[in-house]
C-alpha cells in the first residue's frame, strides 16, 4: 500500500472530475444597466427596473437569484424534487439573498461565502458532489445587486457620494447553473446533441462539462484601499492560475479563454503584468484572457473600473460564455472567480484586504 | 443502464460516506464563561480573558479559531502543507474570523455560511471531499464570540441592554476537526489503537469516523421574534432528524446520542414535543437526546435560554463528545447543528426566521 494520497487530486490544489459533471442548463437575470451593456442580448432576463416589483433591494436580489434558478431547472427539464442540493451565496450579510431564496425552494441548501469568488466556488463544490456520486442534480449560483451592496459596503444611495475612478460597480445580476451527473444521460456516443428546431433547421449543441477545479488560497499583499478591489484580488487570481497550470501540466494557450471575475479594468492590467512577470507569454495572454468585470459594461456607462459582485461572473459565465461553448465557439474555458474577503469593519481595524480565487475548467465534448 | 441515481445517496437528503473519513484529531478553545461551565474541564484551552491579547473582539475570535485549527493539526501530526483544504465559517459579516484565520494559513480555503449550523455543514462537506478522494487531510471548524455577535446582531456591549429570558448566549468558543482519509492509515485490523502512556498505563482509544451526512433544507414556520432562536430552529432540527431516520431506516434508539446545536433550553423542549408528536418514543428521546446550548452553561450562569453560536456545537462536539467517543463511552452519535438564517436587516423588512439543520453521523470502530 502506497496511499496517503487522494485519488482525485492533481498537484497541490487541483481536483479532477473524471466523471465530468454536465452543465445541463443555466439561467441569468440582470438589471437595467447590465442589460444596456455589451452583453445585454445574451442575458436571459433583463429587469425593467431594479426593484423587480419588490419593496426592498434585498428582496429584489433574492428574487433575481430564485428566477435564475427556476430558469435553469425548467430548461434542464427538472422540478424542485429532482434537485439534490442548492449551493449558492451572495455578498449580503448572513447570505440574505440565498437564504430567503432557499426558504421557498424546499431543497437541501449549502450556503457558501467567497465574496465575488462565489460562482466558481459553488461550481467547484457542486462538481465535487456530482462527480463523487453524492447527487445527480445540483444547483449552483450566485447573485449581487448594486443597491444592496452600496448600502452594505459603502454609502446608502441616497447619500449620493462620488465614487473614485478605481472603484468597481457591483453588478445587479444573478446566474444559476444546473449541474447534472453524466450517469443521468444515455449518450450513445459523444456526438453533439440535436436539441432545438429553429427557423434555420435543427441546431446542434455541444455538451459542456466541468473537468477540473482548483481551490484557491488567500493571498493578501497588504493593500488597504477598499476602492482598489481589482488590485487587491489580482495576486490571488494569478496564484490560482499558476497553480492550476502547474498542477495540470498545461500552458495558458491550452485554453480558448481564461476568464477572471471580477478584477475590472485596473485589476485586469495588473493580472496581465503579474502573469507576464511569471513567464506567461504576453501574446498568449492577449489571445485568451479577459475579465467579466471588464466585459459587462461599456466604458461609456460610467462604471469607472468596471463591474464586480458575485453576480457579475455568475451572469457573464451563465449568460454569455456557457452559451458560446454550447454553440461550439469556445472549447476549453478556465473560469476563475475572484473574491475580496474583507469585512465591513476589518479596514477600520487596520486590516488589509485578503483576496481569493477559485477556478473551474469547463470543456465541450 | 438504470442510472439517474447518485451512488452515494440514501433516500432524499442523506449522503453515505462508505470510505468513512476519520476524525483524526480536534482542538477546542473557549472563553472565560464557557470555561467556568459544566464542560470546562473538557475543553483544550480556556482563555484567561476574552480578548485573547488582541485589540478587538473580532481579532480575538479569529485567533481562537486559528488556535483550535493549529491544535488539531499538531495533534494529528500534520503541518500546513499536508492539509488539502480548510472549510470553516462563523457568524461575522463576510466570515471575518474565518477569512483572516485562513489568510495566515496558506491552505486552500472554502468559506461556508450556515449560521450556527456551520460545524455540521463543514464536517459534512469535508467528509464529501475526503470520502470522494478529493483530499487526504481536511480541516473543518467554526467559531463564535459573545462580544462580536452582540455588537453585530443585537446591541453594543457598552449599551448594557437587558436580555429577555428567551434569549440565548452566543458562546465564545471555537472548535476544529482534522478529517483524514482512511487510506492514510494502515490498520491491520479494526482493533483500538494504543496511543498514549498515562499514569495508569497505556490507554486505548477508539477510531472515530463519519459515516453519513444529512443535508438540511430550510424550514420557516413564520416566527419573527429574534429573541426566540431556539423556537425558530427547532422545526428544522426535527425535519432533519426525521429525514435522517427515514433515509437510513434507523430508529432514534440506534444512537447513543442525538445532539442538537444549539436550540437552548426552550428550543430543546419544543424539539422534544415535536419529535414526540411525530411518533418518536419519549423514553428513547430522553435516553439519547441533548442540546449543546443546554450543556455548555450551568443554569446559574445567567445565560437565560442557554448557549448558541457556531462555536457552541463546534466546541462541545470537539472538546467533549468526540473525546467521550474516543474513550469508548459513546459509539454512535448524530450531531445536528442548527442555524437561524435571518440577517441583521431581514426582521426590519418584515421577514420571519428561516431555520436550517445539517446532520453528521459519527461512529467508533
XYZ file of C-alpha atoms in Angstrom:
730
model
C 0.000 0.000 0.000
C 1.337 3.358 -1.029
C -1.638 5.516 -0.317
C -1.785 8.756 1.697
C -2.778 10.437 -1.493
C -6.172 11.453 -2.692
C -7.407 9.683 -5.808
C -8.912 12.688 -7.476
C -6.342 15.333 -6.722
C -3.685 16.632 -9.052
C -0.723 18.531 -7.637
C -1.327 20.873 -4.738
C -4.693 22.495 -5.291
C -6.472 20.887 -8.224
C -9.335 18.388 -8.129
C -10.037 16.109 -11.091
C -13.642 15.433 -12.025
C -13.226 12.256 -14.035
C -16.984 11.705 -14.250
C -17.257 15.134 -15.871
C -20.344 16.772 -14.360
C -22.502 18.220 -17.129
C -23.624 21.814 -17.212
C -27.149 20.870 -18.174
C -28.620 24.364 -18.277
C -28.264 27.891 -16.968
C -30.290 30.967 -16.150
C -29.214 34.600 -15.956
C -31.120 37.665 -14.753
C -29.611 41.160 -14.857
C -30.588 44.720 -14.010
C -31.310 47.647 -16.314
C -27.726 48.903 -16.594
C -26.313 45.424 -17.259
C -28.990 44.915 -19.914
C -27.783 48.088 -21.657
C -24.192 46.826 -21.644
C -22.359 44.991 -24.443
C -23.646 41.565 -23.335
C -27.273 42.710 -22.995
C -28.525 40.497 -25.804
C -27.063 37.389 -24.206
C -28.761 37.509 -20.813
C -31.936 35.521 -20.338
C -33.875 38.192 -18.494
C -33.331 41.928 -18.150
C -35.301 43.693 -15.422
C -37.408 46.684 -16.389
C -36.475 48.272 -13.116
C -34.063 47.058 -10.465
C -36.633 46.602 -7.690
C -38.156 43.663 -9.654
C -41.506 44.644 -8.139
C -40.272 44.185 -4.569
C -40.311 46.677 -1.705
C -36.611 46.363 -0.863
C -33.408 45.901 -2.873
C -32.578 42.800 -0.856
C -35.874 41.146 -1.749
C -35.265 42.065 -5.375
C -31.832 40.408 -5.358
C -33.205 37.275 -3.728
C -35.996 37.137 -6.328
C -33.451 37.509 -9.155
C -31.487 34.541 -7.842
C -34.658 32.482 -7.483
C -35.720 33.411 -11.012
C -32.314 32.383 -12.410
C -32.516 29.055 -10.566
C -36.073 28.375 -11.711
C -34.988 29.156 -15.264
C -32.085 26.693 -15.033
C -34.350 23.995 -13.560
C -37.078 24.482 -16.190
C -34.617 24.459 -19.080
C -32.954 21.372 -17.686
C -36.344 19.657 -17.505
C -36.142 19.317 -13.738
C -38.511 20.125 -10.927
C -37.684 21.031 -7.314
C -37.995 17.457 -6.112
C -35.355 16.316 -8.639
C -32.672 18.578 -7.174
C -30.342 17.086 -4.561
C -28.957 20.370 -3.249
C -28.604 24.086 -3.893
C -25.168 25.638 -3.322
C -25.260 29.404 -3.590
C -24.015 32.567 -1.990
C -24.081 36.322 -2.255
C -22.463 39.429 -0.796
C -25.154 40.253 1.737
C -24.668 39.806 5.445
C -25.806 36.347 6.528
C -26.282 35.410 2.835
C -29.688 37.056 2.891
C -30.457 36.611 -0.833
C -29.531 32.943 -0.847
C -31.213 32.074 2.449
C -34.547 33.608 1.501
C -34.340 32.107 -1.990
C -33.707 28.657 -0.493
C -36.554 29.069 2.006
C -39.030 28.959 -0.847
C -37.377 26.005 -2.575
C -37.621 23.112 -0.114
C -34.357 21.700 -1.419
C -31.307 20.945 0.804
C -29.186 24.107 0.976
C -25.471 24.696 1.478
C -24.590 28.365 1.966
C -21.205 29.466 0.631
C -19.354 32.712 1.168
C -16.469 33.599 -1.102
C -17.384 37.229 -1.864
C -17.155 37.650 -5.666
C -15.473 34.230 -5.991
C -18.745 32.522 -5.081
C -19.806 31.412 -8.573
C -16.625 29.370 -9.138
C -16.738 28.164 -5.504
C -20.276 26.864 -5.995
C -19.480 25.261 -9.375
C -16.446 23.610 -7.796
C -18.213 22.222 -4.721
C -21.247 21.292 -6.828
C -18.953 19.359 -9.186
C -17.452 17.538 -6.197
C -20.958 16.420 -5.155
C -21.888 15.275 -8.668
C -18.540 13.738 -9.585
C -18.315 11.915 -6.269
C -21.781 10.406 -6.722
C -23.425 12.351 -3.864
C -26.093 13.816 -6.093
C -27.459 13.667 -9.621
C -28.744 17.221 -9.995
C -27.190 20.141 -8.169
C -27.997 23.826 -8.492
C -25.110 26.280 -8.180
C -25.284 30.036 -8.403
C -24.634 33.497 -7.050
C -26.142 36.962 -7.022
C -25.375 40.587 -6.307
C -27.200 43.901 -6.561
C -25.712 47.364 -6.898
C -28.139 48.914 -4.428
C -27.792 46.267 -1.698
C -24.003 46.272 -1.969
C -23.683 50.066 -1.906
C -25.841 50.262 1.214
C -23.945 47.498 2.971
C -20.341 48.116 1.942
C -20.211 51.809 1.065
C -22.835 54.519 1.372
C -26.614 54.459 1.122
C -27.583 55.515 -2.406
C -29.490 58.488 -1.002
C -26.168 59.898 0.163
C -25.183 60.460 -3.474
C -21.477 60.094 -2.799
C -18.887 60.329 -5.520
C -17.064 57.158 -6.469
C -13.316 57.275 -7.061
C -12.086 56.252 -10.545
C -10.647 52.980 -9.209
C -13.993 51.840 -7.772
C -15.869 48.983 -9.440
C -19.616 48.843 -9.955
C -21.387 45.932 -8.243
C -23.412 44.231 -10.956
C -27.144 43.804 -10.433
C -27.137 40.243 -11.663
C -27.757 36.616 -10.810
C -26.676 33.440 -12.513
C -27.544 29.804 -11.841
C -26.283 26.582 -13.331
C -27.847 23.125 -13.150
C -25.119 20.503 -12.842
C -26.085 17.009 -13.799
C -24.440 13.643 -13.441
C -23.154 12.127 -16.637
C -24.925 8.980 -15.491
C -28.265 10.748 -15.917
C -27.810 10.738 -19.633
C -27.750 7.957 -22.138
C -25.437 9.147 -24.842
C -24.694 6.524 -27.398
C -21.558 8.392 -28.257
C -20.038 11.796 -27.757
C -21.620 13.400 -30.802
C -23.304 16.773 -30.269
C -26.983 16.580 -29.390
C -29.695 17.922 -31.652
C -31.758 19.954 -29.271
C -33.834 22.567 -30.987
C -35.746 23.352 -34.151
C -35.069 26.926 -35.089
C -36.147 28.643 -38.259
C -32.891 27.559 -39.802
C -33.454 23.875 -39.180
C -32.128 21.658 -36.392
C -29.434 23.244 -34.228
C -26.693 21.125 -32.740
C -25.385 21.970 -29.310
C -22.204 20.863 -27.677
C -22.258 19.092 -24.356
C -20.496 21.255 -21.762
C -18.792 19.572 -18.795
C -16.587 20.511 -15.836
C -13.293 18.626 -15.773
C -11.195 20.236 -13.019
C -11.461 22.589 -10.093
C -8.593 24.472 -8.477
C -9.180 25.555 -4.883
C -7.806 28.993 -4.104
C -5.841 30.029 -1.071
C -5.908 33.503 0.395
C -3.342 35.966 -0.918
C -3.012 39.313 0.834
C -0.339 41.687 -0.398
C -1.090 44.276 2.265
C -3.236 46.581 0.166
C -5.700 48.561 2.303
C -7.569 50.813 -0.146
C -11.144 49.500 -0.290
C -11.622 51.314 -3.596
C -8.894 49.198 -5.198
C -10.569 45.802 -5.195
C -9.141 44.743 -8.538
C -5.616 45.388 -7.313
C -6.340 43.513 -4.079
C -7.671 40.425 -5.879
C -5.312 40.248 -8.883
C -2.482 38.468 -6.992
C -4.916 35.756 -5.801
C -6.095 35.292 -9.393
C -2.506 34.959 -10.593
C -1.695 32.482 -7.801
C -4.636 30.271 -8.766
C -3.829 30.435 -12.495
C -0.203 29.471 -11.899
C -1.145 26.662 -9.510
C -3.740 25.370 -11.962
C -1.239 25.329 -14.825
C 1.408 23.665 -12.694
C -0.990 21.065 -11.265
C -2.377 20.142 -14.682
C 0.876 20.494 -16.616
C -0.860 22.781 -19.091
C 0.050 26.065 -20.777
C -2.261 29.060 -20.889
C -2.526 28.577 -24.656
C -4.273 25.270 -23.967
C -7.333 27.378 -23.135
C -9.599 29.165 -25.583
C -10.451 31.525 -22.791
C -9.181 32.307 -19.311
C -11.782 34.395 -17.551
C -11.277 36.274 -14.296
C -14.284 37.555 -12.438
C -14.136 40.349 -11.467
C -10.894 42.282 -11.475
C -12.210 45.166 -13.568
C -10.008 47.244 -15.883
C -7.315 48.092 -13.328
C -7.061 44.617 -11.831
C -7.043 43.035 -15.283
C -3.995 45.048 -16.297
C -2.248 44.178 -13.015
C -3.040 40.494 -13.588
C -1.572 40.654 -17.109
C 1.587 42.296 -15.750
C 1.965 39.730 -12.973
C 1.329 36.764 -15.272
C 3.831 38.143 -17.776
C 6.356 38.562 -14.949
C 5.745 34.906 -14.083
C 6.733 33.903 -17.592
C 3.371 33.535 -19.323
C 3.833 34.760 -22.937
C 2.044 38.098 -23.408
C 0.850 37.070 -26.871
C -0.924 34.003 -25.445
C -2.400 36.084 -22.654
C -3.812 38.669 -25.013
C -5.274 35.877 -27.129
C -7.220 34.186 -24.376
C -7.560 36.318 -21.241
C -10.487 38.531 -20.354
C -12.299 39.672 -17.226
C -16.045 39.525 -16.519
C -15.909 42.931 -14.831
C -14.288 44.447 -17.912
C -16.800 42.766 -20.225
C -20.158 43.505 -18.618
C -20.255 47.312 -19.096
C -19.251 49.708 -21.878
C -16.617 52.223 -20.849
C -19.249 54.892 -21.594
C -21.559 53.501 -18.923
C -19.660 55.409 -16.245
C -18.837 52.469 -14.027
C -15.225 53.630 -13.653
C -13.080 50.481 -13.168
C -15.738 48.039 -14.443
C -18.067 45.526 -12.859
C -17.818 43.428 -9.722
C -20.076 41.438 -7.381
C -20.854 37.713 -7.178
C -23.496 38.159 -9.863
C -21.025 39.558 -12.407
C -19.060 36.391 -13.169
C -22.228 34.349 -12.476
C -24.234 36.131 -15.176
C -21.368 36.613 -17.669
C -20.471 32.925 -17.499
C -24.053 31.649 -17.490
C -25.483 34.131 -19.982
C -22.600 34.557 -22.388
C -19.643 32.144 -22.113
C -21.670 28.995 -21.494
C -23.883 29.767 -24.484
C -20.847 30.336 -26.700
C -19.481 26.991 -25.543
C -22.761 25.263 -26.378
C -22.594 26.818 -29.855
C -19.106 25.374 -30.259
C -17.348 28.772 -30.360
C -15.234 28.027 -27.279
C -13.999 24.577 -26.307
C -11.959 24.917 -23.134
C -12.511 27.739 -20.666
C -10.922 28.392 -17.285
C -13.360 30.388 -15.140
C -11.633 31.959 -12.143
C -13.952 33.977 -9.957
C -12.092 36.293 -7.596
C -13.191 37.495 -4.172
C -12.056 40.156 -1.719
C -12.605 38.670 1.739
C -12.510 41.883 3.703
C -15.401 42.650 6.014
C -17.270 45.889 6.509
C -15.353 46.507 9.726
C -11.927 44.962 9.034
C -10.498 48.071 7.280
C -11.489 50.133 10.327
C -9.479 47.700 12.456
C -6.382 48.351 10.332
C -6.574 45.145 8.293
C -5.531 44.787 4.669
C -7.681 43.047 2.056
C -7.416 39.238 1.699
C -8.027 38.052 -1.860
C -9.081 34.600 -3.034
C -9.736 32.972 -6.415
C -11.253 29.589 -7.215
C -11.057 28.064 -10.699
C -13.117 25.588 -12.701
C -12.067 24.164 -16.041
C -15.007 23.796 -18.406
C -14.856 21.916 -21.693
C -17.072 20.878 -24.554
C -17.262 17.335 -25.740
C -28.465 1.026 -17.577
C -30.790 2.133 -14.832
C -28.918 5.132 -13.541
C -30.236 8.656 -12.816
C -29.420 7.966 -9.225
C -26.414 9.029 -7.208
C -24.205 6.212 -5.931
C -23.605 7.611 -2.504
C -27.009 8.931 -1.654
C -29.593 7.318 0.549
C -33.204 8.468 0.373
C -33.881 12.140 -0.102
C -31.239 14.026 1.847
C -28.612 11.630 3.181
C -25.100 11.054 1.829
C -23.252 7.815 2.586
C -19.534 8.012 3.319
C -18.531 4.446 2.611
C -14.809 5.257 2.925
C -15.544 6.528 6.440
C -13.464 9.691 6.856
C -11.578 9.556 10.157
C -11.787 12.267 12.780
C -8.044 12.227 13.352
C -7.893 14.974 15.954
C -9.635 18.038 17.311
C -8.939 21.314 19.035
C -11.241 23.455 21.176
C -10.725 26.935 22.606
C -13.311 28.643 24.802
C -13.774 31.895 26.692
C -13.818 32.546 30.444
C -17.538 31.929 30.980
C -17.525 28.708 28.944
C -14.504 27.528 30.922
C -16.485 28.029 34.136
C -19.370 25.951 32.788
C -20.030 22.247 33.362
C -17.800 21.172 30.446
C -14.888 23.418 31.464
C -12.563 20.522 32.223
C -13.050 19.044 28.773
C -12.002 21.979 26.614
C -8.421 22.099 25.383
C -7.818 25.753 26.083
C -9.662 28.268 28.254
C -8.859 31.937 27.699
C -7.809 33.996 30.705
C -9.701 36.891 29.230
C -11.880 37.022 26.147
C -9.739 39.464 24.156
C -7.032 36.773 23.856
C -4.462 39.589 23.877
C -5.962 41.241 20.788
C -7.201 44.801 20.345
C -10.633 43.855 19.009
C -13.149 41.081 19.724
C -13.119 40.111 16.053
C -9.358 39.560 16.075
C -9.742 37.548 19.258
C -12.342 35.270 17.652
C -10.197 34.770 14.564
C -7.208 33.913 16.758
C -9.291 31.401 18.723
C -10.259 29.629 15.515
C -6.655 29.615 14.315
C -5.503 28.247 17.656
C -8.095 25.450 17.531
C -7.006 24.554 13.987
C -3.316 24.589 14.866
C -4.082 22.358 17.841
C -5.948 19.874 15.625
C -3.112 19.868 13.071
C -0.395 19.388 15.685
C -2.260 16.579 17.453
C -2.917 14.900 14.132
C 0.790 15.087 13.343
C 0.197 17.305 10.334
C 1.712 20.552 9.148
C 0.113 23.261 6.996
C 1.487 21.814 3.757
C -0.207 18.458 4.474
C -3.674 19.975 4.542
C -5.676 19.922 1.311
C -8.302 22.458 2.344
C -9.840 24.367 5.235
C -13.637 24.564 5.387
C -14.834 26.904 8.107
C -17.324 29.613 8.856
C -18.524 31.933 11.575
C -21.317 34.375 12.345
C -19.491 37.554 11.429
C -20.284 39.562 8.347
C -18.158 38.411 5.404
C -16.900 35.483 7.545
C -14.330 37.795 9.079
C -12.928 35.306 11.612
C -12.502 32.552 9.050
C -11.101 34.764 6.299
C -8.407 36.297 8.485
C -7.576 32.911 10.009
C -7.180 31.431 6.519
C -5.044 34.358 5.369
C -2.311 33.249 7.727
C -2.563 29.569 6.788
C -1.675 29.411 3.095
C -4.022 26.471 2.653
C -6.887 26.381 0.101
C -9.983 27.822 1.778
C -13.704 27.246 1.278
C -15.875 29.682 3.225
C -19.198 28.333 4.476
C -22.128 30.177 5.988
C -24.790 28.248 7.837
C -25.105 30.442 10.948
C -24.936 28.114 13.985
C -25.257 25.050 11.706
C -21.759 25.682 10.345
C -19.884 22.983 12.323
C -22.037 20.170 10.933
C -22.025 21.836 7.488
C -18.217 21.887 7.473
C -17.922 18.292 8.760
C -20.384 17.210 6.084
C -18.687 18.958 3.157
C -15.255 17.999 4.492
C -16.378 14.363 4.606
C -17.551 14.626 0.988
C -14.062 15.802 -0.027
C -12.301 13.039 1.920
C -14.740 10.244 1.098
C -14.780 11.187 -2.590
C -10.979 11.095 -2.756
C -10.539 14.860 -3.338
C -8.270 15.263 -0.347
C -6.436 13.297 2.338
C -6.454 15.831 5.160
C -9.170 18.429 5.541
C -9.660 20.922 8.355
C -13.232 21.729 9.352
C -14.342 24.106 12.049
C -16.354 27.064 13.274
C -16.165 29.888 15.779
C -18.247 32.490 17.566
C -17.675 35.145 20.221
C -20.227 36.680 22.563
C -18.868 40.195 22.130
C -18.649 40.152 18.313
C -22.119 38.629 17.989
C -23.753 41.059 20.437
C -22.277 44.033 18.590
C -23.308 42.720 15.188
C -26.714 41.188 15.835
C -28.010 42.964 18.927
C -26.566 45.899 20.875
C -23.004 47.025 21.547
C -21.988 45.686 24.956
C -21.472 49.249 26.183
C -25.200 49.796 25.786
C -25.789 47.388 28.679
C -29.191 46.290 27.440
C -31.301 43.743 29.242
C -31.720 40.377 27.567
C -35.158 38.743 27.549
C -35.454 35.323 29.246
C -35.823 33.551 25.886
C -32.525 34.936 24.544
C -29.563 32.612 24.127
C -25.963 33.484 24.928
C -23.539 33.322 21.992
C -20.694 31.101 23.131
C -17.159 32.475 22.986
C -15.737 29.313 21.504
C -14.025 27.715 18.552
C -13.682 24.092 17.515
C -11.697 22.465 14.723
C -11.518 18.894 13.478
C -8.901 17.306 11.261
C -10.547 14.827 8.916
C -8.300 12.232 7.421
C -8.688 9.676 4.676
C -8.931 6.097 5.835
C -6.350 5.394 3.154
C -3.801 7.422 5.117
C -3.727 4.802 7.785
C -2.527 1.244 7.756
C -4.657 -0.541 10.269
C -4.031 -4.240 10.344
C -7.474 -4.694 11.773
C -10.119 -2.642 13.472
C -8.760 -3.040 16.988
C -8.475 0.131 19.071
C -5.150 1.939 18.807
C -2.820 2.273 21.765
C -1.929 5.920 21.653
C -0.799 7.282 24.972
C 1.050 6.416 28.115
C -0.754 7.962 31.055
C -0.004 7.372 34.704
C -2.381 4.446 34.624
C -0.548 2.655 31.845
C -1.354 2.511 28.134
C -4.694 3.995 27.145
C -6.605 2.573 24.228
C -8.530 4.937 22.015
C -11.304 4.151 19.592
C -11.101 5.228 15.996
C -13.864 7.766 15.291
C -15.281 8.037 11.757
C -18.045 9.850 9.910
C -20.448 7.501 8.149
C -23.343 9.659 6.909
C -24.337 13.255 6.379
C -27.867 14.566 6.049
C -28.206 17.887 4.222
C -30.793 20.179 5.748
C -33.402 22.196 3.948
C -34.750 25.490 5.197
C -37.816 25.339 7.432
C -39.533 28.587 8.338
C -42.669 28.393 10.457
C -43.259 32.131 10.329
C -41.773 33.006 13.716
C -40.493 36.599 13.809
C -39.215 37.100 17.376
C -35.416 37.401 17.099
C -35.132 36.559 20.793
C -36.688 33.135 20.180
C -33.960 31.483 18.139
C -34.434 28.051 19.686
C -38.100 28.071 18.734
C -37.232 29.244 15.222
C -34.667 26.478 14.659
C -36.373 23.527 16.405
C -38.630 22.634 13.438
C -35.592 22.496 11.097
C -33.839 20.201 13.591
C -36.871 17.934 13.740
C -37.164 17.881 9.940
C -33.519 16.804 9.568
C -33.802 14.144 12.308
C -36.913 12.632 10.721
C -35.388 12.712 7.226
C -32.186 11.134 8.513
C -34.089 8.323 10.240
C -36.267 7.735 7.198
C -33.343 7.800 4.746
C -31.249 5.388 6.837
C -34.116 3.200 8.028
C -32.968 3.660 11.616
C -34.708 4.373 14.891
C -33.613 7.088 17.311
C -32.655 4.348 19.778
C -29.969 3.255 17.302
C -27.994 6.266 18.531
C -26.176 6.592 21.836
C -26.602 10.313 21.493
C -28.537 12.697 19.276
C -27.114 16.158 19.757
C -28.681 19.388 18.556
C -26.595 22.521 18.471
C -27.853 24.951 19.602
C -31.532 25.091 20.447
C -31.045 26.051 24.085
C -33.470 25.117 26.859
C -36.614 26.429 25.185
C -35.838 25.056 21.724
C -34.830 21.708 23.198
C -38.218 21.302 24.846
C -40.001 22.285 21.626
C -37.893 19.757 19.705
C -38.824 17.005 22.187
C -42.507 17.879 21.840
C -42.351 17.925 18.039
C -40.413 14.648 17.833
C -42.855 13.021 20.238
C -45.741 14.283 18.089
C -44.013 12.669 15.106
C -44.105 9.319 16.866
C -40.596 9.101 18.352
C -40.943 7.340 21.746
C -40.390 9.841 24.566
C -38.451 7.250 26.579
C -35.929 6.813 23.757
C -35.669 10.578 23.301
C -34.942 11.186 26.965
C -32.310 8.463 26.864
C -30.309 9.886 23.984
C -31.180 13.481 23.149
C -29.357 16.556 24.390
C -28.510 20.031 23.114
C -25.095 21.717 23.026
C -26.647 25.033 24.050
C -28.243 23.403 27.085
C -24.997 21.634 28.005
C -22.374 24.368 27.788
C -23.562 26.600 30.693
C -24.922 25.960 34.189
C -28.378 27.391 34.748
C -26.783 29.571 37.434
C -24.528 31.248 34.863
C -27.346 33.608 33.923
C -27.388 32.870 30.223
C -31.177 32.613 30.217
C -32.135 30.119 27.475
C -28.629 28.603 27.149
C -25.826 28.812 24.634
C -25.762 29.435 20.896
C -23.302 30.491 18.178
C -21.314 28.438 15.650
C -18.638 27.855 18.282
C -21.062 26.216 20.729
C -21.660 22.936 18.892
C -18.123 23.171 17.468
C -16.511 23.243 20.924
C -18.970 20.894 22.658
C -18.547 18.277 19.952
C -14.785 18.689 19.609
C -13.970 19.154 23.276
C -16.452 16.823 24.911
C -18.396 14.405 22.694
C -15.502 13.436 20.424
C -13.312 12.713 23.447
C -16.014 10.575 25.010
C -16.264 8.656 21.741
C -12.508 8.103 21.662
C -12.737 6.765 25.206
C -15.392 4.322 24.068
C -18.191 5.861 26.159
C -20.307 6.706 23.114
C -20.406 4.649 19.924
C -22.835 6.267 17.548
C -23.662 9.969 17.699
C -25.842 12.087 15.437
C -24.587 15.690 15.544
C -27.150 18.111 14.153
C -26.019 21.714 14.224
C -28.875 24.156 13.786
C -28.761 27.611 12.228
C -31.091 30.604 12.042
C -30.551 32.128 8.614
C -32.052 35.516 9.297
C -29.946 38.567 8.515
C -29.418 41.691 10.587
C -31.864 43.567 8.376
C -34.400 40.906 7.359
C -36.560 41.268 10.509
C -36.793 45.010 9.785
C -38.110 44.119 6.335
C -40.906 42.054 7.874
C -39.325 38.651 7.268
C -39.657 35.633 9.531
C -36.684 33.499 10.596
C -35.552 30.667 8.279
C -34.071 27.711 10.186
C -31.721 25.034 8.885
C -30.065 21.942 10.379
C -27.361 19.714 8.911
C -26.535 16.311 10.426
C -23.473 14.066 10.511
C -23.481 10.538 11.860
C -20.296 9.749 13.755
C -19.309 6.267 14.877
C -16.496 4.450 16.612
C -14.893 1.387 15.124
